[in-house]
Short mmCIF file of C-alpha atoms in Angstrom, two decimals:
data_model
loop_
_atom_site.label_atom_id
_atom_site.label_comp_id
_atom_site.label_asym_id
_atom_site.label_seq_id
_atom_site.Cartn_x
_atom_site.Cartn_y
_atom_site.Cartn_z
CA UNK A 1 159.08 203.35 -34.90
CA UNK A 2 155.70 202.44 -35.93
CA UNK A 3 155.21 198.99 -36.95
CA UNK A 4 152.11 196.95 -38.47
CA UNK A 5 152.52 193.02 -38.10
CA UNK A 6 149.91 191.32 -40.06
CA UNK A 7 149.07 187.38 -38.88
CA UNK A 8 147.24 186.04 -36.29
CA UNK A 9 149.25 182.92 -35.54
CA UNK A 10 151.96 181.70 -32.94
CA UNK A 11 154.44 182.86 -35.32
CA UNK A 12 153.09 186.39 -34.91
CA UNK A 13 152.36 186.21 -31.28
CA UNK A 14 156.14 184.98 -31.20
CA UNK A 15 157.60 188.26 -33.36
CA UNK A 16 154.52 190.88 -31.72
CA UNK A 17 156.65 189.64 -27.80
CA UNK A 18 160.22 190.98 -29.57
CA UNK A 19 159.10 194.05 -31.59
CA UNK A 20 157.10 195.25 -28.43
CA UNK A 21 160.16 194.34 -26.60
CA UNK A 22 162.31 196.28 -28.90
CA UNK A 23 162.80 200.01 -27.33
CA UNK A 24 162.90 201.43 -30.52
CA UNK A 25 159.14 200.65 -31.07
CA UNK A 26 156.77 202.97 -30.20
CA UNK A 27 153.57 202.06 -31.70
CA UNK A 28 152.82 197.76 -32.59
CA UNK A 29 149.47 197.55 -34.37
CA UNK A 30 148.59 193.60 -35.89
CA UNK A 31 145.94 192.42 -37.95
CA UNK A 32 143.73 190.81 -37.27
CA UNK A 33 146.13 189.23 -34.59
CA UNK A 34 144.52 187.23 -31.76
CA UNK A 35 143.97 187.64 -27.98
CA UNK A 36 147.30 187.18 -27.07
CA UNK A 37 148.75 189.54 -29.49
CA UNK A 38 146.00 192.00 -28.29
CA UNK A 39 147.95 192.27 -25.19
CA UNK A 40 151.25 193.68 -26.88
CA UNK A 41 149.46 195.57 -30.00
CA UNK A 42 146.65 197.25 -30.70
CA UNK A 43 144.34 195.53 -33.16
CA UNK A 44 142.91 195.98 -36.38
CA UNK A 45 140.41 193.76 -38.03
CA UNK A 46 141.13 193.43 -41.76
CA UNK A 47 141.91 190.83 -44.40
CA UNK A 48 145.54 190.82 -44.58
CA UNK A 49 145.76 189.13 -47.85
CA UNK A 50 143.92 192.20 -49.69
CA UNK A 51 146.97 194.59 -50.62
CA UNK A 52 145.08 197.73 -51.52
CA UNK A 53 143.40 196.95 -47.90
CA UNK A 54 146.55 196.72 -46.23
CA UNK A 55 148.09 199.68 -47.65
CA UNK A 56 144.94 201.79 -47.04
CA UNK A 57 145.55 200.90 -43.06
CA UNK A 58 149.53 201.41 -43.31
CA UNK A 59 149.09 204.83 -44.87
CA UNK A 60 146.36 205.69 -42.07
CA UNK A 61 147.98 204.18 -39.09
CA UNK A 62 151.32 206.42 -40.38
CA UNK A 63 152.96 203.15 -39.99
CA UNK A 64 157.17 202.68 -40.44
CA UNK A 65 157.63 199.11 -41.25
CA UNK A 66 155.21 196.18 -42.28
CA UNK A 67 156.15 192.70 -41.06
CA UNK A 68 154.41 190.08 -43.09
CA UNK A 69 153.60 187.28 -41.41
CA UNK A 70 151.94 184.27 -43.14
CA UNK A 71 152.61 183.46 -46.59
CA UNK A 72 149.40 184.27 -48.23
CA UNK A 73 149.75 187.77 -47.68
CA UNK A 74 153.24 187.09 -49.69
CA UNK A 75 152.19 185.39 -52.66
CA UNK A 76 149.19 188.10 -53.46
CA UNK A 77 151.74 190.64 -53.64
CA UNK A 78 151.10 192.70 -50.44
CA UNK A 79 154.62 193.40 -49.98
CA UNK A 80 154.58 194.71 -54.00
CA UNK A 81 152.11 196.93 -52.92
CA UNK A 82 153.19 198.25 -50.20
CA UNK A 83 156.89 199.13 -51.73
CA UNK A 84 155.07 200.87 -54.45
CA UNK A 85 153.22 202.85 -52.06
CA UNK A 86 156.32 204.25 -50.26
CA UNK A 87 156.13 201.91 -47.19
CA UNK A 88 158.70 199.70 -45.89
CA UNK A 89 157.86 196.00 -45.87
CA UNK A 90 159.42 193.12 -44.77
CA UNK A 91 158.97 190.02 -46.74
CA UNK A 92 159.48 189.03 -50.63
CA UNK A 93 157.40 190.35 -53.21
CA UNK A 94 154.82 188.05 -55.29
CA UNK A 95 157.13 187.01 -57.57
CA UNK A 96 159.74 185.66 -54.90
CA UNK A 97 157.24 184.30 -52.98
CA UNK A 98 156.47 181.65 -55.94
CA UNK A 99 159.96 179.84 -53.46
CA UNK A 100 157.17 178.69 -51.18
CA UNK A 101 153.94 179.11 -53.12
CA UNK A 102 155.59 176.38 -55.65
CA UNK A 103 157.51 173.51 -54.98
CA UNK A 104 158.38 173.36 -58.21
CA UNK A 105 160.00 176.68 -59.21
CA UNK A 106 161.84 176.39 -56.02
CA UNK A 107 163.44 173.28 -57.29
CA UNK A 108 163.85 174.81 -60.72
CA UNK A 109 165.99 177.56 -58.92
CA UNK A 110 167.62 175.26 -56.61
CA UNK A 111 169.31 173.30 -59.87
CA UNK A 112 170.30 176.95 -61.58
CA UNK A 113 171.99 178.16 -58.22
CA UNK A 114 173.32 174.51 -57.41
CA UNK A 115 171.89 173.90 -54.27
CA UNK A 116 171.93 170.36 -53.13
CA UNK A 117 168.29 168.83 -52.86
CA UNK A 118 166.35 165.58 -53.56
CA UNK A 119 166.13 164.55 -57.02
CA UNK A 120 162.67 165.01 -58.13
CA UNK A 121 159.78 164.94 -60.68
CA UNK A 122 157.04 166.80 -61.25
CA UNK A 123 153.79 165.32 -61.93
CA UNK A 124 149.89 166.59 -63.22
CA UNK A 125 148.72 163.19 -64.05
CA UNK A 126 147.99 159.95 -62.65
CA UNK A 127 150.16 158.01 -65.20
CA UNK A 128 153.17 160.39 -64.27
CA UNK A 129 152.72 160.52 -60.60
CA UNK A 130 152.88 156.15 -61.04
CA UNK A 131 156.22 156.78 -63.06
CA UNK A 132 157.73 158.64 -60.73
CA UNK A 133 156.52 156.51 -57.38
CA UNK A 134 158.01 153.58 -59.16
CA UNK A 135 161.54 155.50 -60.09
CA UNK A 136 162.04 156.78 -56.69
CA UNK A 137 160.76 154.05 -54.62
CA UNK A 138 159.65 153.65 -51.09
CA UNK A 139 159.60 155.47 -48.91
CA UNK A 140 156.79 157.70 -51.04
CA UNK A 141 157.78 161.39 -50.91
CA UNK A 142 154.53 163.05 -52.70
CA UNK A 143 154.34 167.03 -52.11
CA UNK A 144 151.52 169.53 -53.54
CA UNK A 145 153.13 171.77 -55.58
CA UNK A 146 151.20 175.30 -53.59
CA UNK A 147 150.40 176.25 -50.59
CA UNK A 148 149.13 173.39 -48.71
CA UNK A 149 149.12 175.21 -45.08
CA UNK A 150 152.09 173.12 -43.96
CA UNK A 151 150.00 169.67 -44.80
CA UNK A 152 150.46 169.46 -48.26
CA UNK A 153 153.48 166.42 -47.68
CA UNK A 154 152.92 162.85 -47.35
CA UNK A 155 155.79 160.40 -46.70
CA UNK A 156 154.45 156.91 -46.77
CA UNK A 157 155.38 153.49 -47.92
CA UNK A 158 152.00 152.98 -49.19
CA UNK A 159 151.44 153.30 -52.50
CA UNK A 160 148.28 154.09 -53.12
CA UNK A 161 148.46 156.03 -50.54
CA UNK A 162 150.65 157.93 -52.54
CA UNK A 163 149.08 158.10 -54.99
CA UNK A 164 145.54 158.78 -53.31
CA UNK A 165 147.02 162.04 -52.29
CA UNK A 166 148.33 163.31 -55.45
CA UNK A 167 145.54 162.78 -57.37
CA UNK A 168 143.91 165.19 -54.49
CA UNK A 169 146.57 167.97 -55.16
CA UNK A 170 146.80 167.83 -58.89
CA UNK A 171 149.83 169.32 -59.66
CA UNK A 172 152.34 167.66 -57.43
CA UNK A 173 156.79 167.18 -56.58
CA UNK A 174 156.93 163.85 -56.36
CA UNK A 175 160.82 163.22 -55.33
CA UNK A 176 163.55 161.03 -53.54
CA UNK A 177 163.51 160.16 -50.08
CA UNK A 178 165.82 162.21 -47.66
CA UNK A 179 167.26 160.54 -44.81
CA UNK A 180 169.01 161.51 -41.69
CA UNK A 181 167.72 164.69 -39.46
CA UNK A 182 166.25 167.82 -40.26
CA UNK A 183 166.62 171.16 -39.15
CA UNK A 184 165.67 174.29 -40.21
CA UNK A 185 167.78 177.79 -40.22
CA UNK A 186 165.83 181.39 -40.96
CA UNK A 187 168.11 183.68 -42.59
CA UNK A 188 166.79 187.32 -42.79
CA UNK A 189 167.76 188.83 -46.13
CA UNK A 190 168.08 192.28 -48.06
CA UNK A 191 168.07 191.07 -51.37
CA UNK A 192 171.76 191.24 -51.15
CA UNK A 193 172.80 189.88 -48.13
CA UNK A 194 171.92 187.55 -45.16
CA UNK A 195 172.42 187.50 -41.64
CA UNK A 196 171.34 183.90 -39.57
CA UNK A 197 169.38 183.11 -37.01
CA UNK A 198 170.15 179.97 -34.68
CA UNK A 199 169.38 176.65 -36.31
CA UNK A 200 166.28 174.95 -35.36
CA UNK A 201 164.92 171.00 -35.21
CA UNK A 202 160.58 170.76 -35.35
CA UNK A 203 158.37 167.86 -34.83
CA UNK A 204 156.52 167.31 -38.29
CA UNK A 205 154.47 164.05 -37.05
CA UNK A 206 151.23 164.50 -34.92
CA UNK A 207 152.34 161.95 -32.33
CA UNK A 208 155.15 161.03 -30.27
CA UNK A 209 157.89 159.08 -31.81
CA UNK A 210 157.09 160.73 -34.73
CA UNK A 211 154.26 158.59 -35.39
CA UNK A 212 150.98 159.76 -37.48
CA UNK A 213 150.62 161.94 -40.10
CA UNK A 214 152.10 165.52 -41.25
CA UNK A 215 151.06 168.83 -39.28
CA UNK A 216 152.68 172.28 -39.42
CA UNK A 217 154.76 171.24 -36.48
CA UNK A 218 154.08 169.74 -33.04
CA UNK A 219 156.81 171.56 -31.59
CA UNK A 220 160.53 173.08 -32.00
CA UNK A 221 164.01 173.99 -29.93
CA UNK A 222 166.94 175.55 -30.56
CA UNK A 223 169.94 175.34 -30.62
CA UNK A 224 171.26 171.89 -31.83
CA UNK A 225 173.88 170.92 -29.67
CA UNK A 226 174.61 167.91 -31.53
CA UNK A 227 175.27 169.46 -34.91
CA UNK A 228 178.78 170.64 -36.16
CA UNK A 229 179.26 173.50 -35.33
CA UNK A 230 180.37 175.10 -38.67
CA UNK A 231 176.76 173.88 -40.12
CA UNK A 232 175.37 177.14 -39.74
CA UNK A 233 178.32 178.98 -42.21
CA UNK A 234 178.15 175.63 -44.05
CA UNK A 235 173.97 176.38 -45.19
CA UNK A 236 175.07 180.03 -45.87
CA UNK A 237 177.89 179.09 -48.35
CA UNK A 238 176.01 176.50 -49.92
CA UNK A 239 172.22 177.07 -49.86
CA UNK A 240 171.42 180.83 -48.84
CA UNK A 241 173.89 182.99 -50.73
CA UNK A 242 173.43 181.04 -54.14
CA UNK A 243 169.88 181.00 -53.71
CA UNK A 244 169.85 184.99 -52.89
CA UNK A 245 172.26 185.67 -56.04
CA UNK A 246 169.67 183.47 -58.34
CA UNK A 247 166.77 185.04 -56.94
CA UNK A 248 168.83 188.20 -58.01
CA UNK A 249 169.93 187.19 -61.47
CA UNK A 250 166.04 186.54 -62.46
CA UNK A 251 165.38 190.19 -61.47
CA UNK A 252 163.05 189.18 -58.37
CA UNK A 253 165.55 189.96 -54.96
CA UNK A 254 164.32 188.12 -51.92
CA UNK A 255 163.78 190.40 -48.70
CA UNK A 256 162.61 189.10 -46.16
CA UNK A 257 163.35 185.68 -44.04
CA UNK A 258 164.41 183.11 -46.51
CA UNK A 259 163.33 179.41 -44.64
CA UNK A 260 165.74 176.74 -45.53
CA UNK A 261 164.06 173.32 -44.69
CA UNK A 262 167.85 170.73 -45.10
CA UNK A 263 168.30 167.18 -44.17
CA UNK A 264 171.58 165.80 -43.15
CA UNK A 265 171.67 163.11 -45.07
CA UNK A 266 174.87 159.82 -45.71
CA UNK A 267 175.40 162.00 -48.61
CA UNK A 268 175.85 164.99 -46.98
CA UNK A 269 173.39 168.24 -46.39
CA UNK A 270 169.88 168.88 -48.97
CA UNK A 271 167.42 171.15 -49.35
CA UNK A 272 164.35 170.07 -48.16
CA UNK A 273 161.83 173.12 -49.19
CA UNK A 274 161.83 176.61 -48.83
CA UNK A 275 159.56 179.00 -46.96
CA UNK A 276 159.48 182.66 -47.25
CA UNK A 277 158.52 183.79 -43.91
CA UNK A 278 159.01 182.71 -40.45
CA UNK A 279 158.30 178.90 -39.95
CA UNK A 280 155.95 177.90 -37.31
CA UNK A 281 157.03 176.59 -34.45
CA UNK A 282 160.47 177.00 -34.79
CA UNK A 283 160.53 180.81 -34.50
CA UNK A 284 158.62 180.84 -31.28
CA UNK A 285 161.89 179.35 -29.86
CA UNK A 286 164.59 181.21 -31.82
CA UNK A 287 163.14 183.88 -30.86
CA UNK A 288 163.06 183.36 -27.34
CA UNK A 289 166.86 183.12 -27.09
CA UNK A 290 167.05 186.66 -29.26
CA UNK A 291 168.58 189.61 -27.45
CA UNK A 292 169.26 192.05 -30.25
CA UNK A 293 166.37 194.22 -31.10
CA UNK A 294 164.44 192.69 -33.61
CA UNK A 295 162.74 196.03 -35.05
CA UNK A 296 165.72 197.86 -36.22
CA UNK A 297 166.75 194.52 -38.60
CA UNK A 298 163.83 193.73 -40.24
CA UNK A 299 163.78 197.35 -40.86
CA UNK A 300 167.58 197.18 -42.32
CA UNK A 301 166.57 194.25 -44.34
CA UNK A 302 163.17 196.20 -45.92
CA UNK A 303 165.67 198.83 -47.01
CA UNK A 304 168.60 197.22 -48.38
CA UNK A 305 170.65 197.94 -45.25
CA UNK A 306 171.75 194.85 -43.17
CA UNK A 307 175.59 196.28 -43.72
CA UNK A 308 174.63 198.42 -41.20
CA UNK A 309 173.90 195.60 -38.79
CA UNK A 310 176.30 193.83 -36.82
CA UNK A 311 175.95 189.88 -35.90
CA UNK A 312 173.24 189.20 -33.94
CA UNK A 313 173.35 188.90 -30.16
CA UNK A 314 171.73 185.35 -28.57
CA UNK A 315 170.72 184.59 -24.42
CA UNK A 316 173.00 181.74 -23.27
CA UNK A 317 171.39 178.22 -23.22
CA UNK A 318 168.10 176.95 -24.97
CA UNK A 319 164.00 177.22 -25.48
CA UNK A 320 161.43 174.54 -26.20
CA UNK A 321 158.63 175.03 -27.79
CA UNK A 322 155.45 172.36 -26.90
CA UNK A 323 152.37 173.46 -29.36
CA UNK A 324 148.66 172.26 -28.15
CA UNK A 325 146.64 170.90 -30.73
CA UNK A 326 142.75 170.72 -30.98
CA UNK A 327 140.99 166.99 -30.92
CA UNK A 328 141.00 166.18 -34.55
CA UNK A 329 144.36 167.46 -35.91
CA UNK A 330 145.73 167.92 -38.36
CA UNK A 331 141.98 166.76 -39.68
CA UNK A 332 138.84 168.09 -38.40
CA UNK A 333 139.61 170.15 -35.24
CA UNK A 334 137.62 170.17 -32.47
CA UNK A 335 136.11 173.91 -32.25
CA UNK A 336 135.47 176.49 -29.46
CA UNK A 337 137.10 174.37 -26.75
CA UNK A 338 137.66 176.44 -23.57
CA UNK A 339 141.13 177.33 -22.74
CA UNK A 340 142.30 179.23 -19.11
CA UNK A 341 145.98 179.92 -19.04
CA UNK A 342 148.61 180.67 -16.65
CA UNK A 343 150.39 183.81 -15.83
CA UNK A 344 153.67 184.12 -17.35
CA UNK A 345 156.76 183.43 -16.01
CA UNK A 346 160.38 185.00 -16.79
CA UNK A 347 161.93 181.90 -18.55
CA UNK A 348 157.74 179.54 -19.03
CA UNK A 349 154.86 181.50 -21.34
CA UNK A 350 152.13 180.68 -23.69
CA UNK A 351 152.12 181.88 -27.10
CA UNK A 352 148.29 182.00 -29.06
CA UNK A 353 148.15 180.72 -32.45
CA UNK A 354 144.67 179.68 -32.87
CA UNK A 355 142.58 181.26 -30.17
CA UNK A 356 139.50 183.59 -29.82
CA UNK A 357 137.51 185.48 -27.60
CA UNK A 358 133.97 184.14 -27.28
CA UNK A 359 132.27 186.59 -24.26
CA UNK A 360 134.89 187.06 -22.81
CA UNK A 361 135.62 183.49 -22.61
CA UNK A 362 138.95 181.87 -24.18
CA UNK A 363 138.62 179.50 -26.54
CA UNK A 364 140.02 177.30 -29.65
CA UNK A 365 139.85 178.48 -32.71
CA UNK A 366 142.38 176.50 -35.03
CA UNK A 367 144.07 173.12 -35.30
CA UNK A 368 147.27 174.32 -33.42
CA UNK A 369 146.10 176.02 -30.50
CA UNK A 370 148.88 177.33 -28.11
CA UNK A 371 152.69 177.16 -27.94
CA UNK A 372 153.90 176.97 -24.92
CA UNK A 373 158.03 178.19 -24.42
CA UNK A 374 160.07 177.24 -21.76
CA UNK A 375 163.96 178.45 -22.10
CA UNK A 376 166.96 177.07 -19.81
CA UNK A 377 170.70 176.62 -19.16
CA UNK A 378 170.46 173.93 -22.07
CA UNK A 379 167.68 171.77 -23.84
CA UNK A 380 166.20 169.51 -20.84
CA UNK A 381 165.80 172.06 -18.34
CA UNK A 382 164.42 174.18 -21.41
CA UNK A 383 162.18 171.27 -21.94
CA UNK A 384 161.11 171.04 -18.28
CA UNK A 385 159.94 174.86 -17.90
CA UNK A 386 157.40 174.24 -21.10
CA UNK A 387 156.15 171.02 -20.17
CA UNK A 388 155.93 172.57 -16.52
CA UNK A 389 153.55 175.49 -17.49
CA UNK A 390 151.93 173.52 -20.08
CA UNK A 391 150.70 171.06 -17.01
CA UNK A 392 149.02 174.26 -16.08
CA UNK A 393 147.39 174.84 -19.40
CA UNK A 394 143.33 174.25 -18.85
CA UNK A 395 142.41 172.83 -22.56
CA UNK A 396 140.23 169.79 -22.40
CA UNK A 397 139.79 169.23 -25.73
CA UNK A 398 143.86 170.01 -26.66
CA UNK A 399 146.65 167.43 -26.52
CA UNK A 400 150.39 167.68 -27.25
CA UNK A 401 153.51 165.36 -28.08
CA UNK A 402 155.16 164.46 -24.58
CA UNK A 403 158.72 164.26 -26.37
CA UNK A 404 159.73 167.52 -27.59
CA UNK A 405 163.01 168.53 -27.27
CA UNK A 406 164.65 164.75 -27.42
CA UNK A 407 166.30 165.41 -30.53
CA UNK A 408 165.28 163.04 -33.43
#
């Protein structure tokens, strides 16, 4: 099987290590990717968000299967494209997309399926965005309503901070505060059906004790040995399966991997936001623990097919994720910092997310730098491997939470 991943984050560095692991794969191309995927896939330098572009390079690499990565790709409608051209493609089309690219349609089709999630209000002036503040109360839960490159959330119990930042977004979810822990479980879907991948808990806050403000995730690990252990079949009952036969009944099917965001809160599991693709960092270490082939279901899911495929196979034990972030994040990153990296070991590597080769020379290029996975017999000896190889990391200008993987 021939298979074009387009992305050029951790995420993708993350799937490129299981499709090129996958012995059904012959042929992994990525673009643009990044130096690390450049060791697993051959390259291709091209705007992944441009869907004639991307189906021009499908149809001319002879290509079996496109995995989308990043959701921009998603909501311009490459995957339409490429389905009209002939050419598998996993991820949702434009129009089911609009579950990530809008907070608020994803709420609207949370209430018609009957998902439980946060009550909420949605707001495009200052007057309403005061209203709704002052109905909900502190703590401030104040969301842009598109793509916000996972930074588009503020939860504050200052007001006008609150209100500073949704007067930046304009249109904005403004909604009630969700208590108790998060976690996150990836479902891959055929429009029909769903099959799940371990649950997940990530790091939102830049600093440690969860202090500072939003990122796109300071690290992850899987699984959650604290949770009950029917909460898995509990989010498919409740929150995957209506949303996939409401997704249906509108007339746009969701394939690809449906994110669910949830809270367990005093008054029992919510919905905290959908993604369409694979969140980032969590799937650098669900995937770690994945032993079935990961080609051959995406491929099932692009076609309609996951009847065909049996419950997924998992590696005993746990992974830890610890991402590296550039001076400066989640604002201004520090640029072009120099970066020299271990080797690999069996259970301790580095994934890339925001890296580039300058003469030869690694370096930053992004606010989240580097992932680096460590798996184990459980979570703390999971958590010991990554923070072990990470010690070995050369990044100057990087830093990174010290307490990933105490749950929280």
């Amino acid at each position: 099987m021939k298979i074009l991943l387009l992305g050029s984050g951790g995420r993708e560095h993350a799937l490129a290590r299981s499709l090129a692991a996958d012995p059904s794969v012959s042929e992994l191309h990525a673009a643009p990717g990044n130096p690390g995927i450049g060791r697993l896939a051959t390259l291709h330098s091209l705007d992944p968000s441009s869907p004639a572009v991307v189906v021009e390079a499908a149809q001319r690499l002879g290509v079996d299967l496109v995995v989308i990565g990043p959701e921009a790709p998603l909501v311009a409608g490459v995957a339409d494209a490429l389905r009209e051209a002939g050419i598998d493609a996993f991820g949702p089309g434009r129009e089911a997309a609009v579950l990530e690219g809008s907070k608020a349609f994803a709420k609207d089709v949370m209430r018609a399926a009957g998902v439980p999630t946060a009550d909420a209000r949605v707001c495009e002036t200052a007057e309403q965005a005061a209203a709704a503040l002052d109905e909900f109360g502190a703590p401030y839960v104040v969301k842009n309503d598109a793509l916000a490159a996972g930074k588009g959330v503020v939860v504050t119990d200052d007001r006008e901070a609150a209100l500073a930042h949704a007067a930046s977004c304009g249109r904005v979810v403004i909604e009630d505060y969700l208590d108790g822990p998060e976690v996150s479980l990836f479902a891959i879907c055929d429009g029909e059906r769903a099959l799940p991948l371990l649950p997940a808990q990530d790091y939102k806050r830049v600093g440690d004790g969860d202090a500072g403000p939003n990122t796109g995730g300071m690290g992850a690990y899987s699984p959650l040995a604290w949770a009950d252990p029917g909460l898995t079949d509990q989010i498919m009952d409740e929150v995957i399966a209506p949303t996939l036969a409401e997704m249906r009944r509108r007339g746009t099917p969701f394939i690809g991997l449906l994110y669910a965001g949830l809270a367990l809160t005093s008054k029992g599991l919510r919905v905290v936001e959908f993604n369409v693709r694979f969140g980032d960092p969590e799937t650098q270490a669900v995937l770690a623990l994945l032993e079935t082939p990961l080609a051959g279901v995406l491929r099932a899911a692009a076609r309609g097919e996951l009847d065909s495929v049996g419950e997924l196979d998992w590696r005993e034990g746990a992974a830890v994720v610890v991402v590296s972030a550039a001076a400066g994040y989640p604002g201004t990153p520090a640029a072009a910092g120099a970066i020299v990296l271990p080797d690999d070991e069996d259970d301790a590597y580095v994934l890339h997310a925001g890296t580039r080769l300058d003469g030869g020379l690694l370096v930053a290029a992004g606010g989240r730098v580097l992932g680096t996975v460590g798996r184990g017999a459980d979570v703390e000896e999971a958590r010991a491997r990554a923070y072990g190889i990470l010690s070995r990391v050369e990044y100057a200008d990087g830093f990174h939470r010290s307490d990933i993987g105490v749950p929280h």
